[in-house]
Amino acid sequence: MTELEQYKKAYATLMGRVDRAISKMEETSARYLAQGLAEIMASEELKAALEEAEEIFLAEDPEDA
């Protein structure tokens, strides 16, 4: 496996796990609205981080050049 393939696999793994965490946080916050505000804010921050990382990753992918 090349270094680029390793990075892609690591990124895909990270993205999947963070996405699952966000989903769980959103489900929990929907059940416990008063307690869920911090979770909503955290999930939005995680989503933004994933989107930013994806933009950077895709912009610098040498296979797309």
Coordinates of N, CA, C and O in Angstrom, one line a residue:
M1 N 0.9 -1.2 0.0 CA 0.0 0.0 0.0 C 0.9 1.2 0.0 O 1.8 1.3 0.8
T2 N 0.6 2.2 -0.9 CA 1.4 3.4 -1.0 C 1.1 4.3 0.2 O 0.0 4.2 0.8
E3 N 1.9 5.3 0.4 CA 1.7 6.3 1.4 C 0.3 7.0 1.2 O -0.4 7.3 2.1
L4 N 0.1 7.4 -0.1 CA -1.2 8.1 -0.4 C -2.4 7.2 -0.1 O -3.4 7.7 0.4
E5 N -2.3 5.9 -0.4 CA -3.4 5.0 -0.1 C -3.6 4.9 1.4 O -4.7 4.8 1.8
Q6 N -2.5 4.9 2.1 CA -2.6 4.8 3.6 C -3.3 6.1 4.1 O -4.2 6.0 5.0
Y7 N -3.0 7.2 3.6 CA -3.6 8.5 4.0 C -5.1 8.5 3.6 O -5.9 8.9 4.4
K8 N -5.4 8.0 2.5 CA -6.8 7.9 2.0 C -7.6 7.0 2.9 O -8.7 7.3 3.3
K9 N -7.0 5.8 3.3 CA -7.7 4.9 4.2 C -7.9 5.5 5.6 O -9.0 5.4 6.2
A10 N -6.8 6.1 6.1 CA -6.9 6.8 7.4 C -8.0 7.9 7.4 O -8.8 8.0 8.3
Y11 N -8.0 8.6 6.3 CA -9.0 9.7 6.2 C -10.4 9.1 6.2 O -11.3 9.6 6.9
A12 N -10.6 8.1 5.4 CA -12.0 7.5 5.3 C -12.4 6.9 6.6 O -13.6 7.0 7.0
T13 N -11.5 6.3 7.3 CA -11.8 5.8 8.6 C -12.2 6.9 9.6 O -13.2 6.8 10.3
L14 N -11.4 7.9 9.6 CA -11.7 9.1 10.5 C -13.1 9.7 10.1 O -13.9 9.9 11.0
M15 N -13.3 9.9 8.9 CA -14.6 10.5 8.4 C -15.8 9.6 8.9 O -16.7 10.1 9.4
G16 N -15.7 8.3 8.7 CA -16.7 7.4 9.1 C -17.0 7.4 10.6 O -18.2 7.5 11.0
R17 N -16.0 7.4 11.3 CA -16.1 7.3 12.8 C -16.6 8.7 13.3 O -17.5 8.7 14.2
V18 N -16.1 9.8 12.8 CA -16.6 11.1 13.3 C -18.1 11.3 12.9 O -18.9 11.8 13.6
D19 N -18.4 10.8 11.7 CA -19.8 10.9 11.2 C -20.7 10.1 12.1 O -21.8 10.6 12.5
R20 N -20.3 8.9 12.5 CA -21.2 8.1 13.4 C -21.3 8.9 14.8 O -22.4 8.9 15.4
A21 N -20.2 9.4 15.3 CA -20.2 10.2 16.5 C -21.2 11.4 16.4 O -22.0 11.6 17.4
I22 N -21.1 12.1 15.3 CA -22.0 13.2 15.1 C -23.5 12.7 15.1 O -24.3 13.3 15.8
S23 N -23.8 11.7 14.5 CA -25.1 11.1 14.4 C -25.6 10.8 15.8 O -26.8 11.1 16.2
K24 N -24.8 10.1 16.6 CA -25.2 9.8 18.0 C -25.4 11.0 18.8 O -26.3 11.0 19.6
M25 N -24.6 12.0 18.7 CA -24.7 13.2 19.4 C -26.0 13.9 19.0 O -26.7 14.4 19.9
E26 N -26.4 13.9 17.8 CA -27.6 14.6 17.3 C -28.8 13.8 17.8 O -29.8 14.4 18.3
E27 N -28.8 12.5 17.8 CA -29.9 11.7 18.3 C -30.1 12.0 19.8 O -31.2 12.1 20.3
T28 N -29.0 12.0 20.6 CA -29.0 12.2 22.0 C -29.5 13.6 22.3 O -30.4 13.8 23.2
S29 N -29.1 14.6 21.5 CA -29.5 16.0 21.8 C -31.0 16.2 21.5 O -31.6 17.0 22.1
A30 N -31.5 15.4 20.5 CA -32.9 15.5 20.2 C -33.7 15.0 21.3 O -34.8 15.5 21.6
R31 N -33.2 14.0 22.0 CA -33.9 13.4 23.2 C -33.8 14.3 24.4 O -34.7 14.4 25.2
Y32 N -32.7 15.0 24.6 CA -32.5 15.8 25.8 C -32.1 17.2 25.4 O -31.0 17.6 25.5
L33 N -33.1 17.9 24.8 CA -32.9 19.2 24.3 C -32.2 20.2 25.2 O -31.2 20.8 24.8
A34 N -32.6 20.2 26.4 CA -32.0 21.2 27.4 C -30.5 20.8 27.5 O -29.6 21.7 27.6
Q35 N -30.1 19.6 27.6 CA -28.8 19.1 27.8 C -28.0 19.1 26.5 O -26.8 19.0 26.4
G36 N -28.8 19.1 25.4 CA -28.2 18.9 24.1 C -27.6 20.1 23.4 O -26.9 19.9 22.4
L37 N -27.7 21.3 24.0 CA -27.1 22.4 23.3 C -25.6 22.3 23.1 O -25.1 22.5 22.0
A38 N -24.9 21.8 24.1 CA -23.5 21.7 24.0 C -23.2 20.6 22.9 O -22.2 20.7 22.1
E39 N -23.9 19.5 22.9 CA -23.7 18.5 21.9 C -24.0 19.0 20.5 O -23.3 18.6 19.5
I40 N -25.0 19.8 20.3 CA -25.3 20.4 19.0 C -24.2 21.2 18.5 O -23.7 21.1 17.4
M41 N -23.7 22.1 19.4 CA -22.5 22.9 19.1 C -21.3 22.1 18.7 O -20.6 22.4 17.8
A42 N -21.1 21.1 19.5 CA -19.9 20.2 19.2 C -20.1 19.5 17.9 O -19.1 19.4 17.1
S43 N -21.2 19.0 17.6 CA -21.5 18.3 16.4 C -21.3 19.2 15.2 O -20.7 18.8 14.2
E44 N -21.7 20.5 15.3 CA -21.6 21.4 14.2 C -20.1 21.7 14.0 O -19.6 21.8 12.9
E45 N -19.3 21.8 15.1 CA -17.9 22.1 15.0 C -17.2 20.9 14.3 O -16.3 21.1 13.5
L46 N -17.6 19.7 14.7 CA -17.0 18.5 14.1 C -17.3 18.4 12.6 O -16.5 18.0 11.8
K47 N -18.6 18.7 12.2 CA -19.0 18.7 10.8 C -18.1 19.7 10.0 O -17.6 19.4 8.9
A48 N -17.9 20.9 10.6 CA -17.1 21.9 9.9 C -15.7 21.5 9.7 O -15.1 21.7 8.7
A49 N -15.2 20.8 10.8 CA -13.8 20.3 10.7 C -13.7 19.2 9.6 O -12.7 19.2 8.9
L50 N -14.6 18.4 9.5 CA -14.6 17.3 8.5 C -14.7 17.9 7.1 O -14.0 17.5 6.2
E51 N -15.6 18.9 6.9 CA -15.7 19.5 5.6 C -14.4 20.3 5.2 O -14.0 20.1 4.1
E52 N -13.8 20.9 6.2 CA -12.5 21.6 5.9 C -11.4 20.6 5.6 O -10.7 20.8 4.6
A53 N -11.4 19.6 6.3 CA -10.3 18.5 6.1 C -10.6 17.9 4.7 O -9.6 17.6 3.9
E54 N -11.8 17.6 4.3 CA -12.1 17.1 3.0 C -11.7 18.0 1.9 O -11.1 17.5 0.9
E55 N -12.0 19.3 2.0 CA -11.6 20.2 1.0 C -10.1 20.3 0.8 O -9.6 20.2 -0.3
I56 N -9.4 20.3 1.9 CA -7.9 20.3 1.9 C -7.4 19.0 1.3 O -6.5 19.0 0.4
F57 N -7.9 17.9 1.7 CA -7.5 16.6 1.2 C -7.7 16.4 -0.3 O -6.8 16.0 -1.0
L58 N -8.9 16.8 -0.7 CA -9.2 16.7 -2.1 C -8.4 17.7 -3.0 O -8.1 17.3 -4.1
A59 N -8.2 18.8 -2.5 CA -7.5 19.9 -3.2 C -6.0 19.5 -3.5 O -5.4 19.8 -4.4
E60 N -5.4 18.7 -2.5 CA -4.0 18.3 -2.6 C -3.8 16.9 -3.1 O -2.7 16.4 -3.0
D61 N -4.8 16.2 -3.6 CA -4.7 14.8 -4.0 C -4.0 14.8 -5.3 O -4.5 15.2 -6.4
P62 N -2.7 14.3 -5.4 CA -2.0 14.3 -6.6 C -2.6 13.4 -7.7 O -2.3 13.6 -8.9
E63 N -3.4 12.4 -7.3 CA -4.1 11.6 -8.3 C -5.1 12.3 -9.1 O -5.5 11.9 -10.2
D64 N -5.6 13.5 -8.6 CA -6.6 14.2 -9.3 C -6.0 15.2 -10.3 O -6.6 15.9 -11.0
A65 N -4.7 15.4 -10.2 CA -4.0 16.4 -11.0 C -3.8 15.9 -12.5 O -3.9 14.7 -12.8

